[in-house]
Coordinates of C-alpha atoms in Angstrom, one line a residue:
Chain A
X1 CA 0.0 0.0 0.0
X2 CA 1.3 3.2 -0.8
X3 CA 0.7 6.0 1.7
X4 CA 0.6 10.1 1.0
X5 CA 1.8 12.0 3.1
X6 CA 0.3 15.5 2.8
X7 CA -2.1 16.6 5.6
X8 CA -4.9 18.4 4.5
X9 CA -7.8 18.3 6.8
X10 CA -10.5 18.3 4.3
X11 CA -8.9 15.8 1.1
X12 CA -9.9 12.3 1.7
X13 CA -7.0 11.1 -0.6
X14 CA -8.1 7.5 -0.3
X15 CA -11.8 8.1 -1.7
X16 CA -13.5 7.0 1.7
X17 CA -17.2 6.8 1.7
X18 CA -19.2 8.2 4.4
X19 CA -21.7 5.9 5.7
X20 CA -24.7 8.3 6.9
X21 CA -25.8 8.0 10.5
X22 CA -29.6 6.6 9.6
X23 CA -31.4 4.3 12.1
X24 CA -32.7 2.0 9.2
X25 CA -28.5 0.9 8.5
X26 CA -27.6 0.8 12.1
X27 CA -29.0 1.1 15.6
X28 CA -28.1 0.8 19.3
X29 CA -29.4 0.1 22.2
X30 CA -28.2 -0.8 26.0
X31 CA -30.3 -3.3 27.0
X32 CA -28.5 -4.0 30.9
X33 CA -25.8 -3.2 33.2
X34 CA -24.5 -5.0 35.6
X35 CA -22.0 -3.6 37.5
X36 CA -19.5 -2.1 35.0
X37 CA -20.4 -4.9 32.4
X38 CA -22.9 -2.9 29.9
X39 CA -25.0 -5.6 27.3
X40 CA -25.4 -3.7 24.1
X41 CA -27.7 -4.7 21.4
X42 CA -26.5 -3.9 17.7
X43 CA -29.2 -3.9 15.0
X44 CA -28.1 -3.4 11.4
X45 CA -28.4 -3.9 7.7
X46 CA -25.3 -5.3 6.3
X47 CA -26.7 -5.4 2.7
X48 CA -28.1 -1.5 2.9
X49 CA -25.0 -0.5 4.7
X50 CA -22.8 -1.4 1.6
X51 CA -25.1 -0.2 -1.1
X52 CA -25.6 2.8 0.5
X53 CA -21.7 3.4 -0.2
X54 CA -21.7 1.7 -3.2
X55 CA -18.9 -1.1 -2.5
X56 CA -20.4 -4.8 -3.5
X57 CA -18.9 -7.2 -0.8
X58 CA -17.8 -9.6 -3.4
X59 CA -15.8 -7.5 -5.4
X60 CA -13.8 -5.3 -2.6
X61 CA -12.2 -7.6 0.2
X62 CA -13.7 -6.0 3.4
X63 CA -15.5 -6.7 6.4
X64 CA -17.9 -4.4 8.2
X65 CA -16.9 -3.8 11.8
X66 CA -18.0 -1.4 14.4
X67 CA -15.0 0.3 16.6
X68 CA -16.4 1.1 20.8
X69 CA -14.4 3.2 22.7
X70 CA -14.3 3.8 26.0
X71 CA -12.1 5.7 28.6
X72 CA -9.2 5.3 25.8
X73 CA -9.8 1.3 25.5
X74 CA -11.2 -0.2 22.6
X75 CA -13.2 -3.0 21.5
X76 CA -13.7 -4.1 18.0
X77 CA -16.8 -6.0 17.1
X78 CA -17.2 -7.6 13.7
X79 CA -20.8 -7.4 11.6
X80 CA -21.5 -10.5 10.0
X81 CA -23.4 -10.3 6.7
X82 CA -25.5 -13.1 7.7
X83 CA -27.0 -11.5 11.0
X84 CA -29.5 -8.1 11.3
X85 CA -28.6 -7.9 15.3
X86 CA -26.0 -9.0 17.4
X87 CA -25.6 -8.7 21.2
X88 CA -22.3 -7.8 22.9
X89 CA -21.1 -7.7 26.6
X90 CA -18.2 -4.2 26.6
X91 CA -16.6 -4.4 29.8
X92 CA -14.7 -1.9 32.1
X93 CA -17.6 0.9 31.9
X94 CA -18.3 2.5 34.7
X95 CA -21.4 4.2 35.0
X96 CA -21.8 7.8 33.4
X97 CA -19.5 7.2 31.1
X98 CA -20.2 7.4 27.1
X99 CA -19.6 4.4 24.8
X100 CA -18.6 5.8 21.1
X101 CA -19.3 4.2 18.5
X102 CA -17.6 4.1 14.7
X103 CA -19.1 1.9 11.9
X104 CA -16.4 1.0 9.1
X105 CA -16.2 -0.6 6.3
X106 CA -12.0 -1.7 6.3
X107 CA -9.7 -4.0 3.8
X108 CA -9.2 -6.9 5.2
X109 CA -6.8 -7.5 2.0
X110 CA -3.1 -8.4 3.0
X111 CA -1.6 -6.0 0.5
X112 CA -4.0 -3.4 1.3
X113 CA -3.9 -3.1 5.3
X114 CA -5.1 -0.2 7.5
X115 CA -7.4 1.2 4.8
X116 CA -10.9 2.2 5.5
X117 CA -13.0 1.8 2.2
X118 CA -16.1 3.5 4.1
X119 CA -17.1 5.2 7.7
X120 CA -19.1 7.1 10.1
X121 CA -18.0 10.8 9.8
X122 CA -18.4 11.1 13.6
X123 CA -18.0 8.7 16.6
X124 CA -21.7 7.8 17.8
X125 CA -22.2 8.4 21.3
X126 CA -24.5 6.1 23.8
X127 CA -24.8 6.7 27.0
X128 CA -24.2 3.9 29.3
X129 CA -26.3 5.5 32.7
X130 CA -28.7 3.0 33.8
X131 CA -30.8 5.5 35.9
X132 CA -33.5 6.3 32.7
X133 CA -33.7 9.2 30.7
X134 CA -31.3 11.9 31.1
X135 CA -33.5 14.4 30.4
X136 CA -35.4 13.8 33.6
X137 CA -32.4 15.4 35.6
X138 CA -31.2 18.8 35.0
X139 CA -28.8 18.4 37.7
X140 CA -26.1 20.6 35.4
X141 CA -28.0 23.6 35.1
X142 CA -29.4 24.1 38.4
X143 CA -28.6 27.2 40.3
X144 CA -26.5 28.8 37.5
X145 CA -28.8 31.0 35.8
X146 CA -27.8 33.7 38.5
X147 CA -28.9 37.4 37.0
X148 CA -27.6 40.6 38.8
X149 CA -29.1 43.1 37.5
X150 CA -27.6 46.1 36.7
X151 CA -28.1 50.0 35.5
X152 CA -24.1 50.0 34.6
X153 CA -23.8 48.5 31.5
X154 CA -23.3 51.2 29.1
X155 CA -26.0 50.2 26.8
X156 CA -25.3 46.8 26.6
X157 CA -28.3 44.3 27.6
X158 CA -25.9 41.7 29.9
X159 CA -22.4 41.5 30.9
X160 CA -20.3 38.2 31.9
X161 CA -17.6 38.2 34.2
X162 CA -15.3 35.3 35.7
X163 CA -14.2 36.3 39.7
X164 CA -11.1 35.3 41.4
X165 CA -13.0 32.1 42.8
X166 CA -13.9 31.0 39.5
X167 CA -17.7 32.2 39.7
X168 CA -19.2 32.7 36.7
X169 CA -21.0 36.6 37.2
X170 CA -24.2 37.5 34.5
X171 CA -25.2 41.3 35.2
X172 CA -28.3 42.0 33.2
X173 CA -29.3 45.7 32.4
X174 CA -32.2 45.8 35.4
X175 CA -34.9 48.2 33.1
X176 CA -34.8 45.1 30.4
X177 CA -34.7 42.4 32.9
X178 CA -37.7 43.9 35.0
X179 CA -39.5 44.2 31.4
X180 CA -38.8 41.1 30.3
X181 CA -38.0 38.8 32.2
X182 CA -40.7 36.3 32.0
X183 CA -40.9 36.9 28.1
X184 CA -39.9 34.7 25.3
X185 CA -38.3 38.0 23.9
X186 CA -35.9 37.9 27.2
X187 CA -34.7 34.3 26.0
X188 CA -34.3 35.0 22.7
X189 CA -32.5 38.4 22.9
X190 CA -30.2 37.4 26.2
X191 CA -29.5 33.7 25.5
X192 CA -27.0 33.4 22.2
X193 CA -25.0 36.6 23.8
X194 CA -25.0 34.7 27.0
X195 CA -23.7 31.5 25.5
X196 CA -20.6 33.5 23.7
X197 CA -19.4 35.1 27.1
X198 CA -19.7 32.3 28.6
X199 CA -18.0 30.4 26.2
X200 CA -15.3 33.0 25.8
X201 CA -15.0 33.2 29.6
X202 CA -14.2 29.5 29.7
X203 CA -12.0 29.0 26.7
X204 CA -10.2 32.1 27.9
X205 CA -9.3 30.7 31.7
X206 CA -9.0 26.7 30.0
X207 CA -5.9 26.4 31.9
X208 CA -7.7 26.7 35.2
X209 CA -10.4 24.2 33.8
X210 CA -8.8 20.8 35.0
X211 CA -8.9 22.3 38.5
X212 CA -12.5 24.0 39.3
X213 CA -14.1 23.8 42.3
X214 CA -17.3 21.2 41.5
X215 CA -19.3 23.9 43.5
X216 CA -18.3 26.8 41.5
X217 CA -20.8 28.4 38.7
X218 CA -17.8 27.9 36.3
X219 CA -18.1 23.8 37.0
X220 CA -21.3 24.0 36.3
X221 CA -21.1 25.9 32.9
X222 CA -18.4 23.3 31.5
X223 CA -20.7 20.3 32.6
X224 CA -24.0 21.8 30.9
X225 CA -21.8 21.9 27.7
X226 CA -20.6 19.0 28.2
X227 CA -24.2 17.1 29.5
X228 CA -26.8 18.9 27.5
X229 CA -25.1 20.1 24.4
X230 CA -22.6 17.6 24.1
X231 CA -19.5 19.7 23.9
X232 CA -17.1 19.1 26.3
X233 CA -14.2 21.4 26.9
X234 CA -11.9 18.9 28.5
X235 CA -11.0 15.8 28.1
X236 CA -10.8 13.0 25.5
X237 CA -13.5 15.0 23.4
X238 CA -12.9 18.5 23.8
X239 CA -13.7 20.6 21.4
X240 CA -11.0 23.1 21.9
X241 CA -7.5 22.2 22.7
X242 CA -5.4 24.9 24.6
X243 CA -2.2 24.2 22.3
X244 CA -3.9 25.6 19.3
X245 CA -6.2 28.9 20.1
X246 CA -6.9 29.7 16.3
X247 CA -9.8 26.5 17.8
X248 CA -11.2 28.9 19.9
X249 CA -13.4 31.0 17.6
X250 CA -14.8 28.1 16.0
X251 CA -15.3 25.7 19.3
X252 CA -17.2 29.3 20.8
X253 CA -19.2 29.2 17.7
X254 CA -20.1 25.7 17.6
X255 CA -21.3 26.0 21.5
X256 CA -23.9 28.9 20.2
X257 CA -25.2 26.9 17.5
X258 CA -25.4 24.2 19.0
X259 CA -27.1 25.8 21.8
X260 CA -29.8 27.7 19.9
X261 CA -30.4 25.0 17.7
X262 CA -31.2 22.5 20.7
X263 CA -34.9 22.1 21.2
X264 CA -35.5 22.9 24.7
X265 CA -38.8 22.9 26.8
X266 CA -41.4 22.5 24.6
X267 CA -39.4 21.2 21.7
X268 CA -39.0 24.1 20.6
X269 CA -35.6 26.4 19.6
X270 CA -35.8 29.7 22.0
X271 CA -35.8 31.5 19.0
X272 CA -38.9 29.2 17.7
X273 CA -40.4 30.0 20.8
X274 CA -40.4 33.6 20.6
X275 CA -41.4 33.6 17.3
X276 CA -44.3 31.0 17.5
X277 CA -45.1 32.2 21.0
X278 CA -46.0 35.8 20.0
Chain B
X1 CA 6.4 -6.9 54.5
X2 CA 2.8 -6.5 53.2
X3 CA -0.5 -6.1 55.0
X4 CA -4.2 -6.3 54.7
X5 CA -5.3 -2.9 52.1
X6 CA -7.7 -1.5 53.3
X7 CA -10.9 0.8 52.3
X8 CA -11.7 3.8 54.3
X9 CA -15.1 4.6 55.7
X10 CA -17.0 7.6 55.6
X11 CA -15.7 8.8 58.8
X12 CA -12.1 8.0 57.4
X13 CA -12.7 10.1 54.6
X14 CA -14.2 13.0 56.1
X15 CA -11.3 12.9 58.6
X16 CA -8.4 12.8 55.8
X17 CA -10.4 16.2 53.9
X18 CA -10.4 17.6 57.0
X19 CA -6.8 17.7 57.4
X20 CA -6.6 18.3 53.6
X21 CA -9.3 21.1 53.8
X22 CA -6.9 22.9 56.9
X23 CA -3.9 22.9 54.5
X24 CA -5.2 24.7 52.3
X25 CA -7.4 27.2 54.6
X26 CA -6.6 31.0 53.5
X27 CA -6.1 29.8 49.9
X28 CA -8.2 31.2 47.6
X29 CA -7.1 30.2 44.1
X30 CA -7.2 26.5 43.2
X31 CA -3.8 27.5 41.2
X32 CA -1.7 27.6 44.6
X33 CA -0.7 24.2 45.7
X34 CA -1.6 24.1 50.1
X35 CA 1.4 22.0 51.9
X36 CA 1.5 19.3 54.3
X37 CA 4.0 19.1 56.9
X38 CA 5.4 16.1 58.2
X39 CA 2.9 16.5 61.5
X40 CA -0.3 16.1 58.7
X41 CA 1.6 12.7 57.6
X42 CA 1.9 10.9 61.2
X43 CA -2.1 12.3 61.7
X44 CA -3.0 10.1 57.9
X45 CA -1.0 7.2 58.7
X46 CA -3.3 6.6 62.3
X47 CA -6.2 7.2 60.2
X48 CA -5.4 4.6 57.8
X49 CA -4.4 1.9 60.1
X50 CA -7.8 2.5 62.3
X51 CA -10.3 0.0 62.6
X52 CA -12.7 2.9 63.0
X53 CA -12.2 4.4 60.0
X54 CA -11.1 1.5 57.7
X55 CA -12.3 -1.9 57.3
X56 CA -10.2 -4.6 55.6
X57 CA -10.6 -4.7 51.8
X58 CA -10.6 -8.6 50.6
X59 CA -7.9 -10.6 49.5
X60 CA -5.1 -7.7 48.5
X61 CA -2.4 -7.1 50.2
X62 CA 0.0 -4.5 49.8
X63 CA 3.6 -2.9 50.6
X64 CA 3.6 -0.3 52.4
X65 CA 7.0 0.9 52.4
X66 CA 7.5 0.4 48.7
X67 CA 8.7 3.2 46.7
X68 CA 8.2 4.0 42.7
X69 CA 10.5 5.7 40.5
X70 CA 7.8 6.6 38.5
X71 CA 3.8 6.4 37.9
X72 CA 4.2 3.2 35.7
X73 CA 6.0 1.6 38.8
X74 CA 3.1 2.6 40.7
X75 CA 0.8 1.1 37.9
X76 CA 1.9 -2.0 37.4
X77 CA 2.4 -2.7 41.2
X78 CA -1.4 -2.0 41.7
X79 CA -2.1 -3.8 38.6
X80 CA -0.1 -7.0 40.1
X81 CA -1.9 -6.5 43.7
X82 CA -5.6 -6.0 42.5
X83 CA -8.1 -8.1 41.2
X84 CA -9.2 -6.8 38.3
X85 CA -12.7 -8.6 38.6
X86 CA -13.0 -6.9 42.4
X87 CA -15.1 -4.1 43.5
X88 CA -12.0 -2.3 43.9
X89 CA -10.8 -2.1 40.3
X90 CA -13.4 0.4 40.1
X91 CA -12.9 4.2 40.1
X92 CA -15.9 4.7 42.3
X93 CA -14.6 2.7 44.8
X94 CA -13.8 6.1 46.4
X95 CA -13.0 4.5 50.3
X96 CA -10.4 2.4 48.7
X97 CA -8.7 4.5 45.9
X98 CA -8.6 6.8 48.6
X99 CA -7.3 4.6 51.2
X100 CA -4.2 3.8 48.7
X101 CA -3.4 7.6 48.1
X102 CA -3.2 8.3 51.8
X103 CA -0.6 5.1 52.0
X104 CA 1.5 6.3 49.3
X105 CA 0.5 9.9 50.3
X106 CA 4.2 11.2 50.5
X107 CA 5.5 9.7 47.1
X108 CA 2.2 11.6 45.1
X109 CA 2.4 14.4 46.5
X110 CA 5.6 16.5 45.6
X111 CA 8.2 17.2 48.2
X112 CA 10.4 20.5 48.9
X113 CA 14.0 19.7 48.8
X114 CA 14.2 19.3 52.5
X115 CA 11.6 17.0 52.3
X116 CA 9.8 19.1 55.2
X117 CA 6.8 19.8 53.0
X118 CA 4.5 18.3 50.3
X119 CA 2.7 20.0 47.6
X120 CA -1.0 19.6 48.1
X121 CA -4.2 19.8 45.6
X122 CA -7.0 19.4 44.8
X123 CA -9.1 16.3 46.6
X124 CA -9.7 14.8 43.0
X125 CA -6.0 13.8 42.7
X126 CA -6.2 12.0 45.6
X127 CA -9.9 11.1 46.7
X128 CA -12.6 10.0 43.7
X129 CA -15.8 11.5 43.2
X130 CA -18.8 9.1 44.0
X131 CA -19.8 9.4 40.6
X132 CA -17.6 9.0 37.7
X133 CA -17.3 12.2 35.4
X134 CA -15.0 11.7 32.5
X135 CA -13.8 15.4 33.6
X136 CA -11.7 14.0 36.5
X137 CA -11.5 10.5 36.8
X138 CA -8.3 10.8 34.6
X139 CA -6.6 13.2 37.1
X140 CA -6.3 10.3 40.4
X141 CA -2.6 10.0 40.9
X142 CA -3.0 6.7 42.2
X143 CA -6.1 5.4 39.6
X144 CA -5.1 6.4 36.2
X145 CA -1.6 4.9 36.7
X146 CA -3.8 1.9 37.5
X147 CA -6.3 2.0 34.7
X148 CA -3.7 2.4 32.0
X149 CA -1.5 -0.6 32.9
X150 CA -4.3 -2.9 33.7
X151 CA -5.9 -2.3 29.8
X152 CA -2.1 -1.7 28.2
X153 CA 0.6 -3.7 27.6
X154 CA 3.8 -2.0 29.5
X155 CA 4.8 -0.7 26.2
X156 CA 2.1 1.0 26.0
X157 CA 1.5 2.4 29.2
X158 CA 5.1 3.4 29.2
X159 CA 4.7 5.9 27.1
X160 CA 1.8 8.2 29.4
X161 CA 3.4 7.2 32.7
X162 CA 7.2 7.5 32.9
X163 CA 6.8 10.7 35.2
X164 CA 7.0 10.9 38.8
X165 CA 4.4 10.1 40.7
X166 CA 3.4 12.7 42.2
X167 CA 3.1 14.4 38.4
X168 CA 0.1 14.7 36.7
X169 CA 1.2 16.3 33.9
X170 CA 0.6 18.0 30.2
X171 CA 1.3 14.5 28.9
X172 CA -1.8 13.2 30.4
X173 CA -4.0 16.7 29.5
X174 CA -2.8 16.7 25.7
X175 CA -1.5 13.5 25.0
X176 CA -3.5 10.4 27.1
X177 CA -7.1 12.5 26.7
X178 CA -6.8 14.0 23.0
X179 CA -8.4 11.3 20.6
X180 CA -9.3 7.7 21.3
X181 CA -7.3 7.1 18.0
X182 CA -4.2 8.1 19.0
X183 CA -4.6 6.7 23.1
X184 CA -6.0 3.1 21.2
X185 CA -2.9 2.9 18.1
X186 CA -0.4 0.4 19.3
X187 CA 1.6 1.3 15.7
X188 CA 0.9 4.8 16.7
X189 CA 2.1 4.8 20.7
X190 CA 5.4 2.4 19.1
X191 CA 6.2 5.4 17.2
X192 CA 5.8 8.0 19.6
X193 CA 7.7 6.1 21.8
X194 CA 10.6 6.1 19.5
X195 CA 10.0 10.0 18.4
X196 CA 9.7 11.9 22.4
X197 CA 11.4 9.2 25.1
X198 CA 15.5 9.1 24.6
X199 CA 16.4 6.2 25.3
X200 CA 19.6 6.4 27.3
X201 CA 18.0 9.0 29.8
X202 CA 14.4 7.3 29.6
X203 CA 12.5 10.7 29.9
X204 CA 10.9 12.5 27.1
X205 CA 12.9 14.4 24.8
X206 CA 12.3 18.5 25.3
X207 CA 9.6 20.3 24.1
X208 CA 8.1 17.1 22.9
X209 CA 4.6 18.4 24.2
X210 CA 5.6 22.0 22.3
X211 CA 2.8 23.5 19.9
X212 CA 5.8 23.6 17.1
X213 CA 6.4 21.1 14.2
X214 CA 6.4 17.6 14.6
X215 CA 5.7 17.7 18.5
X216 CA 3.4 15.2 20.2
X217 CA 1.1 17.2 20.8
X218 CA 0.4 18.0 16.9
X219 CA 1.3 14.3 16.4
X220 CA -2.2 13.2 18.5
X221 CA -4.3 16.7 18.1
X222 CA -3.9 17.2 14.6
X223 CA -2.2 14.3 12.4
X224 CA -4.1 11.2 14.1
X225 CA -7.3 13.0 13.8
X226 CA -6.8 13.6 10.3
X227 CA -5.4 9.8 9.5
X228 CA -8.5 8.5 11.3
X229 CA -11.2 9.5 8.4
X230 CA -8.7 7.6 6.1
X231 CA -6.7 4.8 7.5
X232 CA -8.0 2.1 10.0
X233 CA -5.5 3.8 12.6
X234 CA -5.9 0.8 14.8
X235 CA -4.3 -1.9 12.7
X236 CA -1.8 0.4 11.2
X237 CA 2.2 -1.4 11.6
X238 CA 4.8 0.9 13.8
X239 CA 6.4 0.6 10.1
X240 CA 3.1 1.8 8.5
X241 CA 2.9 4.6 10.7
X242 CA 6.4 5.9 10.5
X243 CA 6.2 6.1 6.8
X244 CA 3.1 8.2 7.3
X245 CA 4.7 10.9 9.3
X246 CA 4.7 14.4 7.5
X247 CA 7.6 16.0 6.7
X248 CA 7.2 18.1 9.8
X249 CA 8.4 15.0 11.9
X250 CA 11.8 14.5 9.8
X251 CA 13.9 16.4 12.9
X252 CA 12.5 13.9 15.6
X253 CA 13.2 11.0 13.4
X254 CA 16.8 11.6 13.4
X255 CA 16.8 12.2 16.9
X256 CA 15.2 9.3 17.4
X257 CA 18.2 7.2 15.4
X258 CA 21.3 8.4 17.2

């Protein structure tokens, strides 16, 4: 096999395929824990899987496996053609912790080794918490939502400020907050500024990060990221890596979008809700 | 001469914070290390060997007066002494992964020169959380050395863990928690290996976790994430993977042949 060399973050020199993300090709579900011994079930369609990529099993030599990751360890499960589901037993996972998941399609030719012929574009997460549905809990965004309000601001509807013990401080201009409060208009116009400072304040102190105080507001910020958008800002999927800050506009973008584009109470966006709401 | 390990109770624990918590009283920032004098040590070693605050954990036993060079010592000796099928191979085990820091308490926590005081965090280094958040369970001196040789061969695990103990370093932040590719690529660690440890001194080369050319730190937050959407990273040779390097990595593969 002859490798290139050049890095290039968006040429996929090898002509992988991307295998979409679609319940109907492949589906997971934790069916029991028992102590850190999580039973998974996979369902899948081998046959749609490769058509969907266009690669006919007997021509290319491949085999369809599915990667799990977990805390850095990995266990690789092979799909066989001649199954729809499969149950597996992945060990070492303690509880809270996400399993990711990566469907590929990989050469399983000897003169073509290490070559992925088609792929997940992202690692699928599944959480691995036995105690129901996670959206029964908002244990991450209790108590942070703290508004002072304030006639200082210069003009500006909200200010965010990060104090010497790491407490995350939201002044709010008091005329708007007394008007609006309890408004759809307060959530729409307050929230994606919000998210930014907040996101800037973070990214900004992320060398303090690793050592927060779990009852500081700033904790709490980096786990709602992390818990209800997804977006964690440490650890083995952060989005935003202090070596390299030309990440941080971007990662501070992605939280906002992601944010706004959430649907929250109601399943609605906030902006969806002012608009529908009015 | 070993003895029974033991697991500490909830009265145990709330007695070793509370000499942790006095250390540090008038600190403010969680940036300044609080110290423990040699007094703090002779209070922690009653605790530990109390029936009041510890019960005996089954079938382990352990050296006390053993020393590590390093935290892959202090890996594979827990590795060799627990049961990996036990209640106490977990993280949330918090009586017993705490009950093991306060034992080795003076070798993962770093000393002046005199050796009259030790450098003191915070409790997640030392003491789990009751739930596991993938936000700290990484940062446990004594767990993480543990985790990683227990699910890595020593060649392997060599390569995140050939610091002191008492160091919990940028290796583990950039390096260990970057992308599952690059922590999961045997060809991949083989490599690094050879690129950032010298191997006469055994320590990493300098500036191997640098933001420049061809550092580590590029090597599994840039390079490895890129390979990953083309090459089955997992399976690729130590061969395959130094052919793949960039050009960027040319200056480390020389230092990595004299």
């Amino acid at each position: 096999m002859k490798f290139k060399k050049e890095i290039n973050q968006s040429f996929n020199f090898l002509g992988r395929k991307r295998i979409k993300q679609k319940e109907e090709l492949f589906s997971a579900k934790t069916l029991e824990r028992i102590d850190q011994d999580v039973k998974i079930q996979f369902n899948y369609d081998f046959n749609a899987i490769y058509s969907s990529v266009s690669i006919d099993p007997k021509i290319i030599n491949s085999e369809l496996v599915l990667d799990v990751f977990v805390l850095g360890n990995l266990t690789r499960i092979s799909l066989e053609k001649s199954q729809k589901s499969t149950n597996h037993i992945i060990s070492d996972v303690p509880n809270g912790s996400n399993l990711e998941l990566r469907l590929k399609i990989i050469s399983v030719d000897e003169n073509e080794p290490g070559r992925i012929f088609a792929a997940t574009a992202n690692k699928m997460s599944l959480k691995s918490k036995d105690d129901g549905d996670e959206n029964d809990s908002d244990s991450s965004s209790n108590g942070i939502l703290r508004f002072e309000q304030s006639d200082e601001l210069n003009g500006r509807l909200l200010h965010v400020d990060w104090s010497p013990n790491s407490e995350i401080e939201i002044r709010i201009d008091r005329i708007f907050y007394e008007k609006y409060n309890d408004k759809p208009l307060f959530r729409a116009a307050i929230y994606p500024d919000l998210i930014r400072s907040i996101a800037i304040q973070l990214i900004s102190h992320h060398d303090e990060l690793e050592e927060l105080d779990e009852s500081s507001t700033a904790y709490y910020w980096l786990k709602f990221f992390d818990d209800k958008l997804n977006l964690p800002l440490l650890g083995q999927d952060s989005i935003f890596h202090n070596s390299d800050i030309a990440e941080a506009p971007q990662a501070i973008d992605t939280i906002v979008e992601t944010f706004m584009a959430k649907q929250w109470h109601g399943e609605k966006t906030i902006l969806g809700e002012f608009l529908r709401g009015n | 001469m070993e003895i029974n390990a033991r697991i500490l109770n909830d009265d145990g624990l709330k007695a070793i914070k509370h000499i942790f918590d006095i250390a540090r009283s008038g600190i403010t920032s969680n940036k300044t290390a609080a110290k423990l004098k040699t007094p703090d040590f002779a209070q922690i070693s009653s605790i530990i060997y109390d029936d009041k605050f510890t019960t005996i954990a089954p079938d382990t036993m352990i050296d006390p007066n053993r020393t590590f060079s390093n935290r892959l010592e202090l890996g594979l000796y827990l590795n060799s002494i627990i049961d990996k099928k036990s209640s106490l191979s977990q993280y949330e085990n918090v009586g017993f992964w705490a009950w093991i820091s306060a034992l080795y308490l003076n070798q993962i926590l770093e000393p002046n020169k005199a050796k009259t005081e030790y450098k003191l965090w915070t409790d997640v280094r030392y003491i789990p959380l009751r739930e596991f958040t993938k936000l700290r369970w990484y940062r446990h001196l004594c767990y993480l050395p543990y985790h990683i040789c227990s699910r890595r061969p020593k060649a392997s695990a060599e390569f995140f863990l050939i610091m002191e103990p008492y160091k919990h370093s940028d290796n583990i932040e950039q390096l260990w928690t970057a992308d599952k590719d690059f922590t999961s690529s045997p060809g991949i660690i083989e490599v690094a290996k050879e690129l950032y440890i010298d191997k006469e001194s055994k320590n990493y080369r300098r500036n191997y976790l640098g933001k420049g050319a061809g550092s580590a730190r590029r090597l599994a937050t840039v390079i490895v994430k890129q390979w990953q959407m083309n090459y089955d990273v997992n399976m690729l040779s130590r061969d395959q993977v130094w052919e793949l390097l960039p050009k960027e990595f040319d200056g480390w593969k020389k230092l990595s042949t004299r």
